Amino acid sequence: MNLSLNIFQAAFGVYSRLLPSSAASKAVGLMTSPRIKVERRASSRELFEKVVPLNNDGLLSIYGSGPKKVLVLHGWSGWIGQFRDLIREIDPDECTVYAVHPAGHGDSTATKSHPGRFIEAVLDAHEYVGSSFDVAIGHSLGAAALVYAQSARGCFDRLVLVSGPATIEGVLSRFARFVNLGERSERLFVRDMEETVGLSVDRLDLIALAPGIEVPVLLIHDDSDSEIPVTESVALNEAFPRSRLTHTTGYGHSRLLRNPEVVREIVEFTHSPFRP
Protein backbone atom coordinates (compact mmCIF):
# COMPACT_ATOMS: atom_id res chain seq x y z
CA MET A 1 0.00 0.00 0.00
CA ASN A 2 1.57 3.35 -1.00
CA LEU A 3 2.13 6.34 1.25
CA SER A 4 -0.39 8.63 -0.46
CA LEU A 5 -3.14 6.04 -0.01
CA ASN A 6 -2.23 5.64 3.66
CA ILE A 7 -2.44 9.41 4.14
CA PHE A 8 -5.77 9.59 2.31
CA GLN A 9 -7.29 6.80 4.40
CA ALA A 10 -6.06 8.33 7.66
CA ALA A 11 -7.38 11.77 6.71
CA PHE A 12 -10.71 10.40 5.50
CA GLY A 13 -11.08 8.42 8.71
CA VAL A 14 -10.70 11.58 10.79
CA TYR A 15 -13.03 13.48 8.45
CA SER A 16 -15.73 10.80 8.72
CA ARG A 17 -15.63 10.87 12.50
CA LEU A 18 -15.80 14.66 12.74
CA LEU A 19 -18.37 15.20 9.96
CA PRO A 20 -20.03 11.81 9.33
CA SER A 21 -22.81 13.06 7.06
CA SER A 22 -20.48 15.12 4.89
CA ALA A 23 -17.99 12.25 4.66
CA ALA A 24 -20.78 9.84 3.69
CA SER A 25 -21.82 12.15 0.84
CA LYS A 26 -18.23 12.42 -0.29
CA ALA A 27 -17.91 8.63 -0.22
CA VAL A 28 -21.04 8.31 -2.40
CA GLY A 29 -19.43 10.71 -4.87
CA LEU A 30 -16.30 8.59 -4.97
CA MET A 31 -18.27 5.35 -5.23
CA THR A 32 -20.37 6.58 -8.17
CA SER A 33 -17.54 8.06 -10.26
CA PRO A 34 -16.05 5.45 -12.62
CA ARG A 35 -12.29 5.78 -13.18
CA ILE A 36 -11.27 4.29 -16.53
CA LYS A 37 -8.32 5.06 -18.77
CA VAL A 38 -9.18 6.58 -22.15
CA GLU A 39 -7.65 3.72 -24.13
CA ARG A 40 -9.66 1.20 -22.13
CA ARG A 41 -12.89 3.11 -22.79
CA ALA A 42 -12.15 2.94 -26.51
CA SER A 43 -11.34 -0.78 -26.53
CA SER A 44 -14.77 -1.82 -27.83
CA ARG A 45 -14.45 0.18 -31.04
CA GLU A 46 -12.09 -2.34 -32.66
CA LEU A 47 -14.05 -5.34 -31.38
CA PHE A 48 -17.59 -4.40 -32.41
CA GLU A 49 -19.35 -3.36 -35.59
CA LYS A 50 -22.41 -1.53 -34.31
CA VAL A 51 -23.36 0.59 -31.29
CA VAL A 52 -26.93 1.20 -30.11
CA PRO A 53 -27.85 3.84 -27.50
CA LEU A 54 -29.66 2.66 -24.39
CA ASN A 55 -31.59 4.65 -21.80
CA ASN A 56 -29.81 6.59 -19.05
CA ASP A 57 -26.62 7.09 -21.08
CA GLY A 58 -25.92 3.38 -21.59
CA LEU A 59 -24.67 1.82 -24.83
CA LEU A 60 -24.88 -1.60 -26.48
CA SER A 61 -22.14 -2.79 -28.83
CA ILE A 62 -22.93 -5.63 -31.25
CA TYR A 63 -20.63 -8.09 -33.04
CA GLY A 64 -21.49 -11.04 -35.26
CA SER A 65 -24.68 -12.25 -36.90
CA GLY A 66 -25.19 -15.76 -35.57
CA PRO A 67 -28.49 -16.99 -34.11
CA LYS A 68 -27.11 -17.66 -30.62
CA LYS A 69 -27.21 -14.51 -28.46
CA VAL A 70 -24.38 -13.86 -25.98
CA LEU A 71 -24.38 -10.89 -23.59
CA VAL A 72 -21.22 -9.69 -21.82
CA LEU A 73 -21.01 -7.15 -19.01
CA HIS A 74 -17.86 -5.91 -17.27
CA GLY A 75 -17.66 -4.70 -13.69
CA TRP A 76 -17.33 -1.31 -12.02
CA SER A 77 -14.73 0.86 -13.81
CA GLY A 78 -14.27 -2.09 -16.15
CA TRP A 79 -14.07 -2.15 -19.93
CA ILE A 80 -15.17 -4.47 -22.66
CA GLY A 81 -11.57 -5.16 -23.71
CA GLN A 82 -11.37 -7.44 -20.68
CA PHE A 83 -13.46 -9.90 -22.74
CA ARG A 84 -11.19 -9.65 -25.79
CA ASP A 85 -9.78 -13.20 -25.54
CA LEU A 86 -13.25 -14.66 -25.02
CA ILE A 87 -14.79 -12.73 -27.91
CA ARG A 88 -12.05 -13.94 -30.25
CA GLU A 89 -13.06 -17.53 -29.47
CA ILE A 90 -16.68 -16.91 -30.46
CA ASP A 91 -17.69 -17.67 -34.05
CA PRO A 92 -19.56 -14.58 -35.38
CA ASP A 93 -21.49 -16.78 -37.79
CA GLU A 94 -22.74 -18.87 -34.90
CA CYS A 95 -23.25 -16.18 -32.26
CA THR A 96 -24.11 -12.53 -31.95
CA VAL A 97 -22.28 -10.85 -29.07
CA TYR A 98 -23.96 -7.96 -27.25
CA ALA A 99 -21.67 -5.94 -24.98
CA VAL A 100 -23.35 -3.69 -22.44
CA HIS A 101 -21.77 -0.38 -21.45
CA PRO A 102 -23.67 1.08 -18.48
CA ALA A 103 -23.67 4.83 -17.88
CA GLY A 104 -20.19 6.17 -17.25
CA HIS A 105 -18.44 3.28 -19.03
CA GLY A 106 -17.20 2.72 -22.56
CA ASP A 107 -18.00 5.73 -24.74
CA SER A 108 -20.87 6.82 -22.51
CA THR A 109 -20.63 10.56 -21.83
CA ALA A 110 -22.07 10.23 -18.32
CA THR A 111 -19.70 11.00 -15.46
CA LYS A 112 -21.71 9.15 -12.82
CA SER A 113 -22.97 5.60 -12.49
CA HIS A 114 -24.05 3.04 -9.89
CA PRO A 115 -25.34 -0.56 -9.65
CA GLY A 116 -28.83 0.54 -10.70
CA ARG A 117 -27.46 1.83 -14.00
CA PHE A 118 -25.87 -1.58 -14.62
CA ILE A 119 -29.22 -3.30 -14.05
CA GLU A 120 -31.11 -0.81 -16.21
CA ALA A 121 -28.65 -1.25 -19.07
CA VAL A 122 -29.05 -5.05 -18.96
CA LEU A 123 -32.84 -4.81 -18.97
CA ASP A 124 -32.69 -2.30 -21.84
CA ALA A 125 -30.47 -4.69 -23.82
CA HIS A 126 -32.96 -7.48 -23.21
CA GLU A 127 -35.78 -5.26 -24.44
CA TYR A 128 -33.78 -4.30 -27.54
CA VAL A 129 -33.13 -7.94 -28.46
CA GLY A 130 -36.73 -8.89 -27.77
CA SER A 131 -36.04 -12.38 -26.40
CA SER A 132 -33.84 -14.12 -23.86
CA PHE A 133 -30.09 -14.37 -24.37
CA ASP A 134 -28.67 -17.87 -24.71
CA VAL A 135 -25.96 -16.99 -22.22
CA ALA A 136 -24.86 -13.93 -20.26
CA ILE A 137 -21.33 -13.48 -18.90
CA GLY A 138 -20.67 -10.92 -16.19
CA HIS A 139 -17.58 -9.91 -14.26
CA SER A 140 -17.66 -8.48 -10.71
CA LEU A 141 -20.49 -5.92 -10.40
CA GLY A 142 -21.59 -7.00 -13.88
CA ALA A 143 -22.19 -10.50 -12.51
CA ALA A 144 -24.34 -9.07 -9.71
CA ALA A 145 -26.41 -7.07 -12.19
CA LEU A 146 -27.05 -10.19 -14.28
CA VAL A 147 -28.35 -12.11 -11.25
CA TYR A 148 -30.77 -9.30 -10.37
CA ALA A 149 -31.96 -8.98 -13.99
CA GLN A 150 -32.52 -12.73 -14.21
CA SER A 151 -34.52 -12.68 -11.00
CA ALA A 152 -36.60 -9.74 -12.18
CA ARG A 153 -37.27 -10.69 -15.80
CA GLY A 154 -35.75 -14.06 -16.76
CA CYS A 155 -33.44 -12.61 -19.41
CA PHE A 156 -30.99 -15.50 -19.83
CA ASP A 157 -30.95 -19.23 -20.52
CA ARG A 158 -27.53 -19.59 -18.82
CA LEU A 159 -25.33 -17.43 -16.61
CA VAL A 160 -21.57 -17.16 -16.19
CA LEU A 161 -20.57 -15.19 -13.09
CA VAL A 162 -16.87 -14.31 -12.86
CA SER A 163 -15.46 -12.85 -9.62
CA GLY A 164 -18.95 -11.82 -8.54
CA PRO A 165 -20.18 -10.62 -5.15
CA ALA A 166 -22.87 -12.34 -3.09
CA THR A 167 -24.42 -9.10 -1.81
CA ILE A 168 -24.20 -5.42 -2.72
CA GLU A 169 -24.15 -4.66 0.99
CA GLY A 170 -20.81 -6.48 1.14
CA VAL A 171 -19.50 -4.38 -1.77
CA LEU A 172 -20.47 -1.18 0.04
CA SER A 173 -18.99 -2.37 3.32
CA ARG A 174 -15.66 -3.19 1.67
CA PHE A 175 -15.57 0.24 0.05
CA ALA A 176 -16.41 1.88 3.37
CA ARG A 177 -13.51 0.04 4.99
CA PHE A 178 -11.22 0.99 2.12
CA VAL A 179 -11.84 4.72 2.60
CA ASN A 180 -11.83 4.24 6.40
CA LEU A 181 -15.36 5.48 7.16
CA GLY A 182 -16.38 5.61 10.80
CA GLU A 183 -19.33 3.49 11.97
CA ARG A 184 -21.94 6.27 11.83
CA SER A 185 -20.65 7.58 8.53
CA GLU A 186 -20.79 4.08 7.04
CA ARG A 187 -24.47 3.73 8.00
CA LEU A 188 -25.21 7.09 6.35
CA PHE A 189 -23.17 6.08 3.30
CA VAL A 190 -25.19 2.87 2.82
CA ARG A 191 -28.45 4.80 3.24
CA ASP A 192 -27.36 7.43 0.72
CA MET A 193 -26.29 4.75 -1.77
CA GLU A 194 -29.68 3.06 -1.43
CA GLU A 195 -31.35 6.36 -2.26
CA THR A 196 -29.00 6.94 -5.19
CA VAL A 197 -29.54 3.47 -6.66
CA GLY A 198 -33.26 3.35 -5.88
CA LEU A 199 -33.00 -0.13 -4.36
CA SER A 200 -32.34 -1.22 -0.79
CA VAL A 201 -29.39 -3.49 -0.07
CA ASP A 202 -31.91 -6.17 0.91
CA ARG A 203 -33.29 -6.14 -2.64
CA LEU A 204 -29.75 -6.66 -3.91
CA ASP A 205 -28.99 -9.68 -1.74
CA LEU A 206 -28.03 -12.13 -4.46
CA ILE A 207 -27.94 -15.10 -2.12
CA ALA A 208 -31.62 -14.48 -1.38
CA LEU A 209 -32.39 -14.21 -5.11
CA ALA A 210 -30.36 -17.26 -6.19
CA PRO A 211 -32.77 -20.06 -5.10
CA GLY A 212 -35.40 -18.73 -7.50
CA ILE A 213 -33.07 -18.88 -10.51
CA GLU A 214 -33.43 -22.26 -12.21
CA VAL A 215 -31.12 -21.79 -15.22
CA PRO A 216 -27.64 -23.36 -15.25
CA VAL A 217 -25.00 -21.13 -13.66
CA LEU A 218 -21.21 -21.33 -13.97
CA LEU A 219 -19.31 -19.46 -11.26
CA ILE A 220 -15.59 -18.74 -11.63
CA HIS A 221 -13.52 -17.19 -8.86
CA ASP A 222 -9.85 -16.96 -7.98
CA ASP A 223 -8.77 -18.11 -4.54
CA SER A 224 -6.45 -15.09 -4.23
CA ASP A 225 -9.06 -12.46 -5.15
CA SER A 226 -8.40 -9.51 -2.81
CA GLU A 227 -11.36 -7.38 -4.00
CA ILE A 228 -14.21 -9.87 -3.69
CA PRO A 229 -13.37 -12.95 -1.60
CA VAL A 230 -13.91 -16.38 -3.14
CA THR A 231 -16.24 -17.21 -0.24
CA GLU A 232 -18.85 -15.04 -1.98
CA SER A 233 -18.99 -17.39 -4.97
CA VAL A 234 -18.94 -20.39 -2.64
CA ALA A 235 -22.05 -19.03 -0.92
CA LEU A 236 -23.76 -18.36 -4.25
CA ASN A 237 -22.90 -21.83 -5.53
CA GLU A 238 -24.66 -23.30 -2.51
CA ALA A 239 -27.71 -21.10 -3.11
CA PHE A 240 -28.29 -21.66 -6.85
CA PRO A 241 -30.32 -24.79 -7.68
CA ARG A 242 -28.18 -25.64 -10.75
CA SER A 243 -24.63 -24.37 -10.57
CA ARG A 244 -20.99 -25.31 -10.39
CA LEU A 245 -17.97 -23.37 -9.17
CA THR A 246 -14.55 -23.35 -10.81
CA HIS A 247 -11.59 -22.15 -8.74
CA THR A 248 -8.44 -20.60 -10.16
CA THR A 249 -5.25 -19.60 -8.36
CA GLY A 250 -2.94 -16.67 -9.00
CA TYR A 251 -5.16 -14.58 -11.26
CA GLY A 252 -6.66 -12.27 -8.65
CA HIS A 253 -9.84 -10.33 -9.33
CA SER A 254 -9.46 -9.00 -12.86
CA ARG A 255 -7.13 -11.31 -14.81
CA LEU A 256 -9.34 -14.40 -14.90
CA LEU A 257 -10.71 -13.54 -18.33
CA ARG A 258 -7.16 -13.70 -19.72
CA ASN A 259 -6.75 -17.27 -18.49
CA PRO A 260 -7.03 -19.61 -21.53
CA GLU A 261 -8.53 -22.37 -19.39
CA VAL A 262 -11.24 -20.01 -18.11
CA VAL A 263 -12.01 -18.84 -21.64
CA ARG A 264 -12.21 -22.45 -22.80
CA GLU A 265 -14.54 -23.41 -19.98
CA ILE A 266 -16.87 -20.49 -20.68
CA VAL A 267 -17.04 -21.38 -24.38
CA GLU A 268 -17.74 -25.04 -23.57
CA PHE A 269 -20.40 -24.05 -21.04
CA THR A 270 -22.05 -21.90 -23.70
CA HIS A 271 -22.34 -24.77 -26.16
CA SER A 272 -22.49 -27.98 -24.13
CA PRO A 273 -25.11 -29.69 -21.90
CA PHE A 274 -24.84 -28.48 -18.32
CA ARG A 275 -22.80 -30.67 -15.98
CA PRO A 276 -23.09 -29.79 -12.26
XYZ file of N, CA and C in Angstrom, residues 80-245:
498
model
N -14.804 -3.287 -21.896
C -15.167 -4.469 -22.656
C -13.930 -5.197 -23.192
N -12.795 -4.505 -23.278
C -11.568 -5.159 -23.712
C -11.144 -6.294 -22.799
N -11.666 -6.326 -21.581
C -11.367 -7.443 -20.683
C -11.889 -8.770 -21.241
N -12.874 -8.703 -22.130
C -13.456 -9.904 -22.743
C -12.837 -10.210 -24.107
N -11.771 -9.517 -24.456
C -11.188 -9.649 -25.791
C -10.861 -11.107 -26.137
N -10.178 -11.815 -25.255
C -9.777 -13.200 -25.544
C -10.995 -14.101 -25.718
N -12.025 -13.865 -24.912
C -13.246 -14.655 -25.025
C -13.960 -14.372 -26.343
N -14.075 -13.101 -26.688
C -14.791 -12.730 -27.908
C -14.102 -13.318 -29.137
N -12.788 -13.390 -29.115
C -12.047 -13.944 -30.254
C -12.293 -15.441 -30.428
N -12.759 -16.103 -29.387
C -13.057 -17.533 -29.471
C -14.499 -17.803 -29.905
N -15.284 -16.759 -30.089
C -16.684 -16.910 -30.461
C -16.838 -16.740 -31.965
N -17.468 -17.704 -32.605
C -17.691 -17.670 -34.053
C -18.808 -16.677 -34.361
N -18.526 -15.584 -35.098
C -19.560 -14.578 -35.377
C -20.669 -15.073 -36.290
N -20.426 -16.205 -36.975
C -21.494 -16.783 -37.789
C -22.424 -17.665 -36.961
N -21.943 -18.038 -35.780
C -22.741 -18.871 -34.896
C -23.412 -18.054 -33.794
N -22.756 -16.982 -33.375
C -23.251 -16.181 -32.255
C -23.250 -14.693 -32.602
N -24.157 -13.979 -31.975
C -24.109 -12.531 -31.954
C -23.776 -12.106 -30.530
N -22.728 -11.295 -30.387
C -22.282 -10.848 -29.070
C -22.805 -9.437 -28.817
N -23.446 -9.261 -27.681
C -23.962 -7.957 -27.255
C -23.184 -7.535 -26.009
N -22.452 -6.438 -26.110
C -21.666 -5.940 -24.982
C -22.341 -4.718 -24.392
N -22.652 -4.781 -23.126
C -23.352 -3.694 -22.441
C -22.334 -2.726 -21.837
N -22.552 -1.432 -22.091
C -21.770 -0.382 -21.448
C -22.735 0.452 -20.602
N -22.783 0.247 -19.305
C -23.665 1.083 -18.478
C -23.196 2.533 -18.487
N -24.034 3.414 -17.982
C -23.672 4.828 -17.882
C -22.297 4.983 -17.248
N -21.498 5.896 -17.807
C -20.187 6.168 -17.248
C -19.093 5.232 -17.720
N -19.414 4.274 -18.564
C -18.442 3.284 -19.034
C -18.405 3.269 -20.561
N -17.338 2.724 -21.112
C -17.195 2.724 -22.561
C -17.192 4.152 -23.086
N -17.909 4.387 -24.161
C -17.997 5.730 -24.741
C -19.172 6.524 -24.201
N -19.802 6.050 -23.152
C -20.873 6.818 -22.514
C -20.319 8.153 -22.028
N -21.075 9.218 -22.234
C -20.628 10.557 -21.825
C -20.976 10.864 -20.371
N -21.707 9.993 -19.710
C -22.072 10.233 -18.316
C -20.839 10.181 -17.429
N -20.820 11.002 -16.408
C -19.697 11.000 -15.462
C -20.024 10.215 -14.197
N -21.289 9.864 -14.010
C -21.709 9.149 -12.815
C -22.388 7.833 -13.193
N -22.303 6.874 -12.288
C -22.969 5.596 -12.488
C -23.159 4.945 -11.130
N -23.849 3.809 -11.123
C -24.055 3.041 -9.890
C -24.672 1.693 -10.264
N -24.816 0.772 -9.304
C -25.343 -0.561 -9.653
C -26.695 -0.531 -10.363
N -27.538 0.446 -10.025
C -28.831 0.540 -10.697
C -28.699 0.795 -12.181
N -27.689 1.562 -12.578
C -27.461 1.826 -14.001
C -27.017 0.557 -14.725
N -26.266 -0.293 -14.036
C -25.873 -1.575 -14.623
C -27.123 -2.430 -14.889
N -28.000 -2.509 -13.902
C -29.216 -3.303 -14.048
C -30.100 -2.752 -15.160
N -30.280 -1.435 -15.174
C -31.113 -0.811 -16.209
C -30.559 -1.092 -17.604
N -29.254 -1.017 -17.763
C -28.653 -1.254 -19.075
C -28.882 -2.694 -19.540
N -28.793 -3.652 -18.611
C -29.049 -5.055 -18.961
C -30.503 -5.241 -19.391
N -31.420 -4.674 -18.629
C -32.837 -4.806 -18.965
C -33.160 -4.106 -20.289
N -32.514 -2.978 -20.555
C -32.695 -2.299 -21.841
C -32.168 -3.157 -22.993
N -31.017 -3.805 -22.778
C -30.469 -4.685 -23.819
C -31.415 -5.844 -24.099
N -31.991 -6.384 -23.045
C -32.963 -7.478 -23.207
C -34.179 -7.003 -23.999
N -34.629 -5.796 -23.706
C -35.782 -5.261 -24.436
C -35.426 -5.020 -25.900
N -34.211 -4.546 -26.155
C -33.779 -4.296 -27.537
C -33.752 -5.593 -28.343
N -33.228 -6.656 -27.748
C -33.128 -7.937 -28.458
C -34.500 -8.570 -28.638
N -35.361 -8.407 -27.640
C -36.730 -8.889 -27.765
C -36.946 -10.338 -27.367
N -35.905 -10.999 -26.874
C -36.036 -12.380 -26.400
C -34.881 -12.651 -25.445
N -34.894 -13.821 -24.828
C -33.839 -14.124 -23.858
C -32.507 -14.363 -24.572
N -31.426 -14.054 -23.878
C -30.085 -14.365 -24.366
C -29.783 -15.835 -24.060
N -29.047 -16.476 -24.957
C -28.672 -17.871 -24.710
C -27.751 -17.978 -23.504
N -26.858 -17.006 -23.373
C -25.959 -16.992 -22.219
C -25.553 -15.550 -21.945
N -25.372 -15.233 -20.664
C -24.858 -13.932 -20.256
C -23.637 -14.143 -19.382
N -22.607 -13.344 -19.611
C -21.334 -13.479 -18.904
C -21.027 -12.150 -18.227
N -20.921 -12.156 -16.917
C -20.666 -10.924 -16.187
C -19.469 -11.043 -15.278
N -18.735 -9.959 -15.159
C -17.579 -9.909 -14.263
C -17.856 -8.929 -13.124
N -17.593 -9.350 -11.891
C -17.655 -8.482 -10.714
C -19.056 -7.874 -10.560
N -19.172 -6.542 -10.529
C -20.490 -5.921 -10.401
C -21.398 -6.309 -11.567
N -20.801 -6.541 -12.736
C -21.594 -7.002 -13.877
C -22.272 -8.325 -13.593
N -21.585 -9.217 -12.889
C -22.186 -10.501 -12.509
C -23.377 -10.282 -11.586
N -23.236 -9.368 -10.633
C -24.338 -9.075 -9.710
C -25.547 -8.526 -10.452
N -25.308 -7.641 -11.417
C -26.412 -7.066 -12.193
C -27.149 -8.138 -12.990
N -26.416 -9.110 -13.513
C -27.052 -10.186 -14.284
C -27.964 -11.027 -13.393
N -27.523 -11.313 -12.173
C -28.348 -12.105 -11.253
C -29.648 -11.371 -10.948
N -29.550 -10.072 -10.671
C -30.767 -9.302 -10.372
C -31.690 -9.276 -11.590
N -31.139 -9.038 -12.779
C -31.956 -8.979 -13.994
C -32.639 -10.315 -14.265
N -31.924 -11.413 -14.023
C -32.524 -12.733 -14.213
C -33.667 -12.950 -13.242
N -33.464 -12.538 -12.003
C -34.519 -12.684 -11.002
C -35.737 -11.848 -11.344
N -35.504 -10.663 -11.898
C -36.602 -9.738 -12.184
C -37.349 -10.085 -13.458
N -36.622 -10.555 -14.483
C -37.265 -10.693 -15.796
C -36.980 -12.005 -16.511
N -36.054 -12.823 -16.050
C -35.749 -14.061 -16.761
C -35.143 -13.804 -18.112
N -34.029 -13.064 -18.151
C -33.435 -12.608 -19.411
C -32.525 -13.620 -20.083
N -32.079 -14.651 -19.346
C -30.991 -15.499 -19.827
C -31.317 -16.980 -19.668
N -30.803 -17.782 -20.616
C -30.954 -19.234 -20.516
C -29.816 -19.861 -19.711
N -28.680 -19.148 -19.617
C -27.535 -19.587 -18.817
C -26.808 -18.357 -18.304
N -26.097 -18.532 -17.192
C -25.333 -17.434 -16.610
C -23.902 -17.873 -16.324
N -22.958 -16.985 -16.611
C -21.570 -17.158 -16.192
C -21.223 -15.970 -15.306
N -20.865 -16.239 -14.062
C -20.573 -15.186 -13.088
C -19.105 -15.289 -12.690
N -18.322 -14.300 -13.089
C -16.873 -14.310 -12.863
C -16.527 -13.276 -11.781
N -15.917 -13.738 -10.699
C -15.462 -12.847 -9.616
C -16.606 -12.000 -9.060
N -17.782 -12.593 -8.946
C -18.946 -11.820 -8.542
C -19.175 -11.783 -7.041
N -19.842 -10.724 -6.563
C -20.177 -10.623 -5.146
C -21.453 -11.374 -4.821
N -21.640 -11.676 -3.543
C -22.866 -12.337 -3.092
C -23.923 -11.331 -2.676
N -23.486 -10.160 -2.221
C -24.416 -9.102 -1.810
C -23.817 -7.752 -2.175
N -24.672 -6.784 -2.490
C -24.196 -5.423 -2.721
C -23.840 -4.769 -1.389
N -24.499 -5.179 -0.324
C -24.146 -4.655 0.989
C -22.675 -4.951 1.303
N -22.210 -6.140 0.928
C -20.813 -6.481 1.137
C -19.889 -5.592 0.321
N -20.295 -5.280 -0.918
C -19.502 -4.385 -1.767
C -19.368 -3.019 -1.104
N -20.494 -2.495 -0.606
C -20.467 -1.180 0.038
C -19.638 -1.198 1.315
N -19.759 -2.264 2.079
C -18.992 -2.370 3.323
C -17.496 -2.407 3.047
N -17.094 -3.140 1.998
C -15.664 -3.195 1.666
C -15.158 -1.826 1.215
N -15.982 -1.097 0.470
C -15.573 0.243 0.048
C -15.468 1.171 1.260
N -16.441 1.053 2.169
C -16.407 1.881 3.374
C -15.146 1.620 4.187
N -14.741 0.359 4.280
C -13.506 0.036 4.993
C -12.287 0.575 4.252
N -12.348 0.519 2.917
C -11.221 0.990 2.121
C -10.956 2.476 2.340
N -12.032 3.275 2.391
C -11.844 4.719 2.601
C -11.829 5.076 4.081
N -11.973 4.059 4.951
C -11.833 4.241 6.400
C -12.968 5.073 7.003
N -14.204 4.803 6.574
C -15.359 5.485 7.155
C -15.574 5.026 8.599
N -15.974 5.963 9.448
C -16.379 5.606 10.797
C -17.718 4.899 10.778
N -18.116 4.313 11.907
C -19.331 3.493 11.967
C -20.581 4.285 11.577
N -20.756 5.467 12.150
C -21.945 6.270 11.827
C -21.920 6.715 10.378
N -20.768 7.140 9.911
C -20.647 7.582 8.531
C -20.927 6.444 7.560
N -20.512 5.228 7.906
C -20.794 4.081 7.039
C -22.289 3.824 6.940
N -23.006 3.931 8.051
C -24.467 3.735 8.001
C -25.115 4.777 7.086
N -24.662 6.025 7.197
C -25.207 7.087 6.348
C -24.830 6.863 4.882
N -23.625 6.378 4.664
C -23.168 6.080 3.303
C -24.046 5.017 2.650
N -24.329 3.930 3.358
C -25.188 2.867 2.819
C -26.586 3.407 2.537
N -27.122 4.207 3.455
C -28.452 4.799 3.244
C -28.453 5.688 2.002
N -27.427 6.528 1.870
C -27.364 7.432 0.722
C -27.193 6.662 -0.588
N -26.441 5.565 -0.563
C -26.289 4.753 -1.770
C -27.606 4.087 -2.137
N -28.362 3.635 -1.151
C -29.680 3.057 -1.429
C -30.576 4.082 -2.110
N -30.538 5.316 -1.642
C -31.353 6.364 -2.259
C -30.874 6.674 -3.668
N -29.561 6.672 -3.872
C -29.005 6.944 -5.193
C -29.385 5.859 -6.192
N -29.259 4.610 -5.774
C -29.541 3.473 -6.656
C -31.043 3.270 -6.844
N -31.824 3.582 -5.822
C -33.260 3.353 -5.878
C -33.665 1.958 -5.463
N -32.739 1.224 -4.853
C -33.002 -0.125 -4.357
C -32.312 -0.280 -3.012
N -32.966 -0.962 -2.082
C -32.339 -1.224 -0.795
C -31.324 -2.351 -0.941
N -30.379 -2.411 -0.012
C -29.388 -3.492 -0.073
C -30.058 -4.852 0.097
N -31.183 -4.906 0.774
C -31.911 -6.170 0.914
C -32.407 -6.676 -0.435
N -32.822 -5.747 -1.303
C -33.290 -6.136 -2.641
C -32.140 -6.644 -3.501
N -30.932 -6.270 -3.140
C -29.749 -6.659 -3.906
C -28.931 -7.728 -3.193
N -29.619 -8.518 -2.383
C -28.993 -9.675 -1.739
C -29.089 -10.843 -2.709
N -28.004 -11.137 -3.389
C -28.028 -12.132 -4.464
C -28.191 -13.546 -3.940
N -27.733 -13.784 -2.714
C -27.935 -15.102 -2.116
C -29.421 -15.368 -1.911
N -30.168 -14.329 -1.542
C -31.616 -14.477 -1.376
C -32.317 -14.675 -2.712
N -31.771 -14.085 -3.784
C -32.388 -14.208 -5.107
C -32.045 -15.540 -5.781
N -30.887 -16.090 -5.472
C -30.364 -17.263 -6.191
C -31.285 -18.478 -6.195
N -31.938 -18.846 -5.073
C -32.768 -20.063 -5.105
C -33.899 -20.026 -6.122
N -34.326 -18.839 -6.522
C -35.402 -18.733 -7.503
C -34.929 -18.749 -8.940
N -33.629 -18.877 -9.160
C -33.068 -18.877 -10.515
C -32.751 -20.316 -10.920
N -33.514 -20.846 -11.860
C -33.429 -22.261 -12.212
C -32.471 -22.561 -13.360
N -31.983 -21.529 -14.055
C -31.122 -21.787 -15.219
C -29.739 -22.244 -14.756
N -29.000 -22.951 -15.616
C -27.638 -23.357 -15.251
C -26.732 -22.144 -15.032
N -25.900 -22.228 -14.013
C -24.999 -21.132 -13.658
C -23.585 -21.679 -13.494
N -22.632 -21.031 -14.153
C -21.215 -21.327 -13.966
C -20.593 -20.169 -13.200
N -20.022 -20.461 -12.040
C -19.312 -19.461 -11.260
C -17.815 -19.707 -11.375
N -17.050 -18.633 -11.540
C -15.593 -18.736 -11.635
C -15.000 -17.688 -10.701
N -14.083 -18.121 -9.841
C -13.516 -17.187 -8.862
C -12.101 -17.633 -8.525
N -11.221 -16.650 -8.340
C -9.849 -16.963 -7.982
C -9.681 -16.985 -6.469
N -8.945 -17.964 -5.982
C -8.767 -18.112 -4.538
C -7.982 -16.958 -3.919
N -7.237 -16.208 -4.752
C -6.447 -15.094 -4.232
C -7.071 -13.736 -4.531
N -8.358 -13.713 -4.862
C -9.055 -12.456 -5.151
C -9.068 -11.589 -3.891
N -8.463 -10.399 -3.968
C -8.403 -9.506 -2.813
C -9.505 -8.460 -2.824
N -10.282 -8.365 -3.911
C -11.362 -7.381 -4.000
C -12.697 -7.977 -3.572
N -13.008 -9.153 -4.091
C -14.213 -9.872 -3.692
C -13.779 -11.281 -3.306
N -13.887 -11.647 -2.043
C -13.368 -12.950 -1.605
C -14.083 -14.114 -2.269
N -13.350 -15.196 -2.487
C -13.906 -16.376 -3.138
C -15.072 -16.963 -2.352
N -15.123 -16.713 -1.052
C -16.238 -17.212 -0.238
C -17.584 -16.705 -0.732
N -17.591 -15.574 -1.434
C -18.851 -15.038 -1.978
C -19.404 -15.984 -3.050
N -18.537 -16.444 -3.935
C -18.989 -17.386 -4.966
C -19.319 -18.748 -4.373
N -18.608 -19.136 -3.326
C -18.935 -20.389 -2.642
C -20.355 -20.321 -2.095
N -20.704 -19.197 -1.470
C -22.054 -19.033 -0.924
C -23.104 -19.031 -2.031
N -22.805 -18.374 -3.141
C -23.758 -18.360 -4.254
C -23.919 -19.754 -4.853
N -22.834 -20.484 -4.971
C -22.898 -21.832 -5.526
C -23.798 -22.734 -4.689
N -23.784 -22.523 -3.392
C -24.656 -23.300 -2.507
C -26.113 -22.874 -2.629
N -26.341 -21.630 -3.062
C -27.710 -21.096 -3.115
C -28.414 -21.364 -4.443
N -27.665 -21.402 -5.545
C -28.288 -21.658 -6.851
C -28.717 -23.121 -6.945
N -29.880 -23.396 -7.523
C -30.318 -24.792 -7.676
C -29.460 -25.595 -8.656
N -28.946 -24.934 -9.714
C -28.181 -25.643 -10.751
C -26.911 -24.839 -11.056
N -25.853 -25.143 -10.366
C -24.631 -24.368 -10.573
C -23.405 -25.229 -10.298
N -22.276 -24.730 -10.772
C -20.991 -25.309 -10.393
C -19.977 -24.179 -10.288
N -18.980 -24.390 -9.455
C -17.974 -23.374 -9.173
C -16.603 -23.873 -9.609
